[in-house]
Short mmCIF file of C-alpha atoms in Angstrom, two decimals:
data_model
loop_
_atom_site.label_atom_id
_atom_site.label_comp_id
_atom_site.label_asym_id
_atom_site.label_seq_id
_atom_site.Cartn_x
_atom_site.Cartn_y
_atom_site.Cartn_z
CA MET E 1 -36.68 82.46 31.05
CA ASN E 2 -37.13 85.70 33.00
CA LYS E 3 -33.55 86.95 32.79
CA LYS E 4 -31.10 87.18 29.92
CA LEU E 5 -29.70 83.71 29.24
CA LYS E 6 -25.92 83.26 29.48
CA VAL E 7 -24.35 80.28 27.74
CA LEU E 8 -20.75 79.07 28.08
CA LEU E 9 -19.37 76.76 25.39
CA SER E 10 -16.02 75.08 25.01
CA GLY E 11 -14.63 72.79 22.34
CA GLY E 12 -11.77 72.99 19.94
CA GLY E 13 -8.54 71.79 18.41
CA THR E 14 -10.33 70.44 15.33
CA GLY E 15 -13.37 71.37 13.28
CA GLY E 16 -15.06 68.22 14.60
CA HIS E 17 -15.16 69.81 18.06
CA ILE E 18 -15.63 73.45 17.04
CA PHE E 19 -18.47 73.30 14.52
CA PRO E 20 -20.90 71.28 16.69
CA ALA E 21 -20.42 73.88 19.45
CA ILE E 22 -21.13 76.71 17.02
CA ALA E 23 -24.21 74.85 15.68
CA ILE E 24 -25.58 74.47 19.22
CA ALA E 25 -24.94 78.17 19.93
CA ASP E 26 -26.72 79.12 16.70
CA GLU E 27 -29.78 77.05 17.66
CA ILE E 28 -29.95 78.59 21.14
CA LYS E 29 -29.57 82.05 19.61
CA LYS E 30 -32.58 81.38 17.35
CA ARG E 31 -34.70 80.74 20.42
CA PHE E 32 -33.20 83.45 22.62
CA PRO E 33 -31.98 86.28 20.36
CA ASP E 34 -30.80 88.37 23.32
CA ALA E 35 -28.83 85.52 24.96
CA GLU E 36 -25.14 86.11 25.74
CA PHE E 37 -22.55 83.57 24.60
CA LEU E 38 -18.95 83.04 25.59
CA PHE E 39 -16.58 80.36 24.30
CA ILE E 40 -13.42 79.20 26.05
CA GLY E 41 -10.73 77.91 23.70
CA ALA E 42 -7.06 76.98 23.67
CA ASN E 43 -4.66 79.75 22.67
CA GLY E 44 -3.06 79.05 19.30
CA LYS E 45 -5.73 76.57 18.20
CA MET E 46 -8.17 76.98 15.33
CA GLU E 47 -11.16 77.84 17.54
CA MET E 48 -9.53 81.20 18.30
CA GLU E 49 -10.10 82.07 14.62
CA LYS E 50 -13.26 80.09 13.74
CA VAL E 51 -15.44 81.13 16.70
CA PRO E 52 -15.09 84.92 16.12
CA GLN E 53 -15.73 84.30 12.40
CA ALA E 54 -19.06 82.75 13.45
CA GLY E 55 -19.89 85.90 15.43
CA TYR E 56 -19.16 84.73 18.97
CA LYS E 57 -16.79 85.98 21.67
CA ILE E 58 -14.02 83.65 22.82
CA GLU E 59 -11.49 83.74 25.66
CA GLY E 60 -8.25 81.76 25.33
CA ILE E 61 -6.50 79.67 27.95
CA ASP E 62 -2.99 78.19 27.82
CA ILE E 63 -3.63 74.47 27.63
CA ALA E 64 -2.26 71.65 25.49
CA GLY E 65 -2.33 67.86 25.36
CA ILE E 66 0.44 65.37 26.02
CA ASP E 67 3.08 65.41 23.27
CA ARG E 68 3.90 61.73 22.81
CA GLY E 69 6.53 62.52 20.19
CA ASN E 70 8.61 64.75 22.48
CA LEU E 71 8.25 63.75 26.14
CA LEU E 72 10.55 66.54 27.38
CA SER E 73 8.09 69.12 26.06
CA ASN E 74 5.54 67.83 28.61
CA LEU E 75 7.53 69.02 31.63
CA GLY E 76 5.60 72.29 31.71
CA LEU E 77 2.19 70.64 31.27
CA PRO E 78 1.23 70.55 35.00
CA PHE E 79 1.85 74.31 35.22
CA LYS E 80 -0.26 74.89 32.09
CA ILE E 81 -3.10 72.87 33.61
CA ILE E 82 -2.99 74.80 36.88
CA LYS E 83 -2.86 78.10 35.02
CA SER E 84 -5.72 77.13 32.69
CA LEU E 85 -7.90 76.01 35.61
CA SER E 86 -7.29 79.30 37.39
CA ARG E 87 -8.00 81.33 34.24
CA SER E 88 -11.16 79.31 33.47
CA LYS E 89 -12.45 79.85 37.00
CA ALA E 90 -11.92 83.61 36.71
CA ILE E 91 -13.68 83.74 33.31
CA ILE E 92 -16.66 81.75 34.58
CA LYS E 93 -17.03 83.72 37.80
CA ASP E 94 -17.03 86.93 35.80
CA PHE E 95 -19.44 85.68 33.08
CA LYS E 96 -21.84 83.81 35.43
CA PRO E 97 -23.30 81.36 32.87
CA ASP E 98 -26.63 79.58 33.30
CA VAL E 99 -25.36 76.53 31.42
CA ALA E 100 -22.05 75.15 30.11
CA ILE E 101 -21.72 72.93 27.04
CA GLY E 102 -18.57 71.05 26.06
CA THR E 103 -17.84 69.40 22.72
CA GLY E 104 -14.36 68.02 23.42
CA GLY E 105 -10.82 69.24 22.92
CA PHE E 106 -8.15 70.48 25.33
CA ALA E 107 -9.87 73.65 26.50
CA SER E 108 -13.16 72.03 27.43
CA GLY E 109 -11.49 70.09 30.26
CA PRO E 110 -10.51 73.03 32.49
CA ALA E 111 -13.54 75.08 31.41
CA LEU E 112 -16.18 72.49 32.24
CA TYR E 113 -14.39 71.20 35.33
CA GLU E 114 -14.44 74.68 36.84
CA ALA E 115 -18.05 75.18 35.71
CA THR E 116 -19.16 72.10 37.67
CA LYS E 117 -17.26 73.29 40.76
CA LEU E 118 -19.11 76.61 40.53
CA GLY E 119 -22.49 74.87 40.31
CA VAL E 120 -23.17 75.49 36.61
CA PRO E 121 -25.19 72.70 34.87
CA VAL E 122 -22.81 70.99 32.42
CA PHE E 123 -23.66 69.08 29.23
CA ILE E 124 -21.36 67.10 26.93
CA GLN E 125 -21.65 66.47 23.21
CA GLU E 126 -19.41 63.58 22.09
CA GLN E 127 -19.03 63.15 18.33
CA ASN E 128 -17.24 59.78 18.18
CA ALA E 129 -18.07 56.17 19.02
CA HIS E 130 -15.26 56.18 21.57
CA ALA E 131 -15.28 58.77 24.35
CA GLY E 132 -12.43 61.28 24.29
CA VAL E 133 -10.26 61.54 27.41
CA THR E 134 -11.55 65.01 28.33
CA ASN E 135 -15.20 64.02 27.98
CA LYS E 136 -14.68 60.78 29.95
CA ILE E 137 -13.33 62.77 32.91
CA LEU E 138 -16.19 65.28 32.73
CA SER E 139 -18.96 62.70 32.24
CA LYS E 140 -19.51 61.98 35.95
CA ALA E 141 -20.57 65.57 36.65
CA ALA E 142 -22.50 66.08 33.39
CA LYS E 143 -26.28 66.39 33.47
CA ALA E 144 -26.52 64.60 30.10
CA ILE E 145 -24.23 63.32 27.36
CA PHE E 146 -25.34 63.67 23.74
CA THR E 147 -23.89 61.06 21.39
CA ALA E 148 -23.97 60.04 17.72
CA TYR E 149 -23.98 56.33 18.60
CA PRO E 150 -26.28 54.35 20.92
CA LYS E 151 -23.42 53.08 23.09
CA VAL E 152 -20.18 54.90 23.82
CA ALA E 153 -17.58 53.16 25.97
CA GLY E 154 -16.44 55.25 28.92
CA PHE E 155 -19.76 57.01 29.62
CA PRO E 156 -22.44 56.18 32.21
CA ALA E 157 -25.19 54.51 30.12
CA GLU E 158 -27.99 56.29 31.99
CA LYS E 159 -26.68 59.71 30.92
CA ILE E 160 -26.36 58.93 27.19
CA LYS E 161 -28.86 60.46 24.81
CA PHE E 162 -28.42 59.13 21.26
CA LEU E 163 -29.39 62.25 19.31
CA GLY E 164 -26.66 62.48 16.65
CA ASN E 165 -24.07 65.10 15.75
CA PRO E 166 -24.96 68.67 14.82
CA ILE E 167 -24.19 69.02 11.10
CA ARG E 168 -24.32 71.87 8.60
CA SER E 169 -27.92 72.86 7.87
CA VAL E 170 -27.12 73.15 4.15
CA ILE E 171 -26.46 69.38 4.03
CA ILE E 172 -29.93 68.72 5.44
CA SER E 173 -31.77 71.23 3.26
CA GLY E 174 -29.61 70.94 0.13
CA MET E 175 -29.97 67.25 -0.77
CA GLN E 176 -31.67 66.79 -4.15
CA ASP E 177 -32.55 64.29 -6.86
CA THR E 178 -29.49 62.27 -7.95
CA ALA E 179 -30.02 62.61 -11.72
CA GLN E 180 -30.62 66.36 -11.40
CA ALA E 181 -27.49 66.80 -9.27
CA LYS E 182 -25.36 64.86 -11.78
CA GLN E 183 -26.49 67.15 -14.58
CA LYS E 184 -25.72 70.23 -12.48
CA MET E 185 -22.18 68.91 -12.00
CA GLY E 186 -21.75 68.27 -15.72
CA LEU E 187 -22.01 64.49 -15.36
CA SER E 188 -24.07 61.91 -17.22
CA LYS E 189 -27.21 61.03 -15.28
CA ASP E 190 -27.02 57.43 -16.58
CA LYS E 191 -23.55 56.51 -15.33
CA LEU E 192 -22.70 55.16 -11.88
CA THR E 193 -20.95 57.94 -9.96
CA ILE E 194 -18.45 57.61 -7.11
CA LEU E 195 -17.59 60.51 -4.81
CA SER E 196 -14.27 60.40 -2.96
CA VAL E 197 -13.76 62.77 -0.02
CA GLY E 198 -10.74 62.96 2.23
CA GLY E 199 -11.09 66.27 4.05
CA SER E 200 -9.75 69.72 3.16
CA LEU E 201 -6.13 68.55 3.23
CA GLY E 202 -7.09 65.34 1.45
CA SER E 203 -6.18 61.73 2.12
CA ARG E 204 -3.00 60.42 0.56
CA THR E 205 -4.25 56.87 1.08
CA LEU E 206 -7.38 57.56 -1.00
CA ASN E 207 -5.44 59.57 -3.58
CA ASN E 208 -2.96 56.72 -4.08
CA ALA E 209 -5.82 54.24 -4.38
CA TRP E 210 -7.48 56.22 -7.17
CA LYS E 211 -4.18 56.68 -8.99
CA SER E 212 -3.74 52.88 -8.93
CA HIS E 213 -7.26 52.20 -10.24
CA LEU E 214 -7.98 54.95 -12.76
CA LYS E 215 -7.78 52.45 -15.62
CA GLN E 216 -10.51 50.33 -14.01
CA ILE E 217 -12.69 53.44 -13.52
CA VAL E 218 -12.29 54.29 -17.23
CA ASP E 219 -12.82 50.66 -18.38
CA LYS E 220 -16.00 50.31 -16.29
CA ASP E 221 -17.28 53.68 -17.56
CA TYR E 222 -17.85 54.89 -14.01
CA GLN E 223 -17.83 58.58 -13.12
CA LEU E 224 -15.56 59.76 -10.31
CA ILE E 225 -15.76 63.02 -8.37
CA TRP E 226 -12.31 63.03 -6.78
CA GLN E 227 -11.66 65.57 -4.02
CA THR E 228 -7.88 65.42 -3.65
CA GLY E 229 -7.26 68.06 -0.97
CA LYS E 230 -4.70 70.76 -1.48
CA LEU E 231 -1.54 68.77 -0.65
CA ASP E 232 -1.71 66.41 -3.67
CA TYR E 233 -3.89 68.37 -6.09
CA LYS E 234 -1.21 69.82 -8.40
CA ASP E 235 0.77 66.56 -8.52
CA ILE E 236 -2.36 64.57 -9.39
CA LEU E 237 -3.26 66.96 -12.21
CA GLU E 238 0.24 66.51 -13.59
CA GLU E 239 0.23 62.71 -13.20
CA THR E 240 -3.14 62.28 -14.93
CA LYS E 241 -2.36 64.41 -18.00
CA GLY E 242 -2.00 61.43 -20.34
CA ILE E 243 -5.08 59.58 -19.06
CA ASP E 244 -8.65 59.72 -20.39
CA THR E 245 -10.31 61.66 -17.57
CA ARG E 246 -13.55 62.68 -19.33
CA ASN E 247 -15.57 60.86 -16.65
CA ILE E 248 -13.32 62.00 -13.82
CA GLN E 249 -13.65 65.36 -12.07
CA ILE E 250 -10.51 66.17 -10.08
CA ARG E 251 -11.23 68.84 -7.45
CA GLU E 252 -8.92 70.33 -4.83
CA PHE E 253 -11.92 71.21 -2.68
CA ILE E 254 -15.69 70.79 -3.06
CA LYS E 255 -17.57 73.85 -1.87
CA ASP E 256 -21.11 72.58 -2.56
CA MET E 257 -20.76 69.27 -0.73
CA GLU E 258 -24.54 68.80 -0.59
CA LEU E 259 -24.59 68.80 -4.42
CA ALA E 260 -21.73 66.27 -4.58
CA TYR E 261 -23.45 64.02 -2.03
CA SER E 262 -26.64 64.23 -4.09
CA ALA E 263 -24.85 63.37 -7.35
CA ALA E 264 -23.09 60.33 -5.88
CA ASP E 265 -24.33 56.76 -6.15
CA ILE E 266 -21.50 55.60 -3.86
CA ILE E 267 -19.27 57.57 -1.49
CA VAL E 268 -15.73 56.69 -0.39
CA SER E 269 -14.62 58.58 2.72
CA ARG E 270 -12.53 58.71 5.84
CA ALA E 271 -14.51 57.98 9.02
CA GLY E 272 -14.44 61.23 10.98
CA ALA E 273 -17.45 61.75 13.22
CA ILE E 274 -19.00 64.71 11.42
CA ALA E 275 -18.33 63.18 7.99
CA ILE E 276 -20.20 60.02 9.03
CA SER E 277 -23.12 62.05 10.38
CA GLU E 278 -23.37 63.89 7.04
CA LEU E 279 -23.08 60.63 5.10
CA ALA E 280 -25.90 59.12 7.17
CA VAL E 281 -28.16 62.04 6.28
CA ALA E 282 -27.16 61.74 2.61
CA GLN E 283 -28.05 58.01 2.81
CA LYS E 284 -25.76 56.93 0.00
CA PRO E 285 -23.87 53.59 0.10
CA VAL E 286 -20.50 54.28 1.66
CA LEU E 287 -17.06 52.67 1.78
CA LEU E 288 -15.14 53.93 4.81
CA VAL E 289 -11.34 54.01 5.07
CA PRO E 290 -10.61 55.11 8.67
CA PHE E 291 -7.58 57.30 9.33
CA PRO E 292 -5.41 54.93 11.40
CA PHE E 293 -3.63 57.61 13.45
CA ALA E 294 -6.73 59.28 14.91
CA ALA E 295 -6.66 59.45 18.72
CA GLU E 296 -7.39 56.02 20.22
CA ASP E 297 -8.20 54.82 16.68
CA HIS E 298 -11.65 56.40 17.04
CA GLN E 299 -12.28 56.50 13.28
CA THR E 300 -12.17 52.70 13.12
CA LYS E 301 -14.62 52.51 16.03
CA ASN E 302 -16.89 55.01 14.24
CA ALA E 303 -16.80 52.93 11.06
CA MET E 304 -17.42 49.64 12.87
CA ASN E 305 -20.71 50.95 14.27
CA LEU E 306 -21.97 51.32 10.71
CA VAL E 307 -20.42 48.08 9.46
CA GLU E 308 -22.12 46.10 12.24
CA LYS E 309 -25.51 47.46 11.07
CA ASN E 310 -24.61 46.68 7.43
CA ALA E 311 -24.83 50.41 6.74
CA ALA E 312 -21.29 50.67 5.33
CA ARG E 313 -18.28 48.68 4.19
CA MET E 314 -14.81 49.31 5.61
CA VAL E 315 -11.27 48.80 4.36
CA LYS E 316 -8.38 49.40 6.74
CA ASP E 317 -5.61 51.76 5.64
CA SER E 318 -3.11 48.89 5.80
CA GLU E 319 -5.27 46.67 3.56
CA MET E 320 -5.96 49.10 0.73
CA GLN E 321 -3.77 47.40 -1.86
CA GLU E 322 -5.38 43.99 -1.38
CA LYS E 323 -9.00 44.89 -0.62
CA PHE E 324 -9.96 48.35 -1.87
CA TRP E 325 -10.95 47.65 -5.47
CA ASN E 326 -12.68 44.32 -4.74
CA THR E 327 -14.73 45.85 -1.91
CA LEU E 328 -15.65 48.88 -4.00
CA SER E 329 -16.58 46.65 -6.97
CA GLU E 330 -18.91 44.58 -4.79
CA ILE E 331 -20.84 47.77 -3.98
CA CYS E 332 -20.73 49.16 -7.53
CA GLU E 333 -21.91 45.98 -9.21
CA ASN E 334 -24.73 45.02 -6.85
CA GLU E 335 -27.73 47.33 -6.72
CA SER E 336 -29.40 45.31 -3.94
CA VAL E 337 -26.29 45.75 -1.74
CA ARG E 338 -26.40 49.50 -2.36
CA LYS E 339 -30.09 49.71 -1.48
CA GLU E 340 -29.65 47.70 1.72
CA MET E 341 -26.76 49.92 2.86
CA SER E 342 -28.73 53.09 2.11
CA ASP E 343 -31.76 51.82 4.01
CA ASN E 344 -29.65 50.83 7.01
CA LEU E 345 -27.94 54.23 7.16
CA GLU E 346 -31.28 55.73 8.19
CA TYR E 347 -30.67 54.42 11.73
CA PHE E 348 -27.74 56.83 12.10
CA ALA E 349 -29.34 59.76 10.24
CA LYS E 350 -30.20 62.47 12.76
CA PRO E 351 -31.07 65.61 10.77
CA ASP E 352 -32.70 67.22 13.83
CA ALA E 353 -29.74 66.57 16.15
CA THR E 354 -28.99 70.20 16.97
CA LYS E 355 -32.62 71.04 17.73
CA GLU E 356 -33.10 67.93 19.89
CA ILE E 357 -29.87 68.54 21.83
CA VAL E 358 -31.00 72.06 22.67
CA ASP E 359 -34.48 70.76 23.60
CA GLU E 360 -32.89 68.37 26.12
CA ILE E 361 -30.64 71.07 27.59
CA PHE E 362 -33.61 73.31 28.29
CA LYS E 363 -35.68 70.46 29.72
CA VAL E 364 -33.01 70.08 32.40
CA ILE E 365 -32.24 73.72 33.19
CA ASN E 366 -35.94 74.67 33.28
CA ARG E 367 -36.80 72.03 35.88
#
C-alpha cells in the first residue's frame, strides 16, 4: 500500500473476543510495521486494560448489553446506544481507517455499524458455532465473515470463510512429544494422563466431578493434571489432604498450557470457542462439558460440532453425576477410540488461522 495503513478493531467483554482481535492486529503489524491501530472498546470492560497491555491504543464508549436479571436497569440503554453510536462516529471520522475488523462484544456493534455507514470495509471474526447477536446484525454489511466452523446459523453462507480462530502462537509452536512433556512435568511417561481445564476462575462442575472420582483415579493408576481455578483451589487442597495424590497435580493456574496439552493423553474441558480451537491444534482426545449458562447456549453448539464429527465426547452439566465417569472411562480404556478422536480433530485444527484471515482481508481491500 502506498500510504500508511490505518486499522480499526473492536471486540471485547471477554478474552474470547479480545485476544483474537489482538492476534489479528499483531499479524497485520508484522506485515506493515508502520501501520496505525485503534481499538474501540466498552468502558469498564476488560478490553480497556488488556488492549493497552498488548501495546495498542483504545478508545472507550459507554455501551452495555441487556441486563436480563434487572429489567429496570435497561431503561437507560437506548440513550447509551445513541451516545455510543455518536461517539463511535466521531472516533472513526477522526481516525479515518482503511479497514474495520470486529470480533464480537458490545462495543463492536456501534463501532462497526458506524464504520459501514462511513464507507469503511468491515470484516467479522466469529469464534463460536452460533452467531452472536452483534455479529448477526453486522453480517449483512460485512465484506467477509471468518468462522471456526463450516456452518454458522445466522450468517449469509456466501460470506463465510471457515478459517478457524486466532490462537496463541505458543500453543502452535510449543507442542512437543508426550513422553518428554510428562517427564518435564514430573509425571511418569508410562501412565495414562488426564488434563482438566476449566478456565482461570475454574469450573465448579469439573472440580466437583474430580472430587467425587479421585478414588477411581488412584485405583486405576491414572495421572491427573487438575487445574482448579482460583475460586476452589485452597478448599480443594484442604479437602484432599488425606488422599493419596502422588499421581495428581493440583494447580490453581497452568502457565505453560502448551506443555500441559503435550503431556495429556486425554483432556477434559469446558467448550469455549478459543479453548476448542487450541484443543483441535493439540489433537488430543477430548471430553467436553459445556458451560450451560453461556449466551444462547453457544458452548453446547460448539461441542456438538465436534461430537458430530466424532472428534470429541460431550457430557452435559446436568448429567455429570450419571454420565461423567462412564464416558471418561470409555475414552481412557479404549486406545482405538482415542486415536479416532485425535485423527478427527484435525478437521478443526487451523494453526494458520490468523495468517489466513489477514490474507483474506488484504485480498478484498487491495482489489
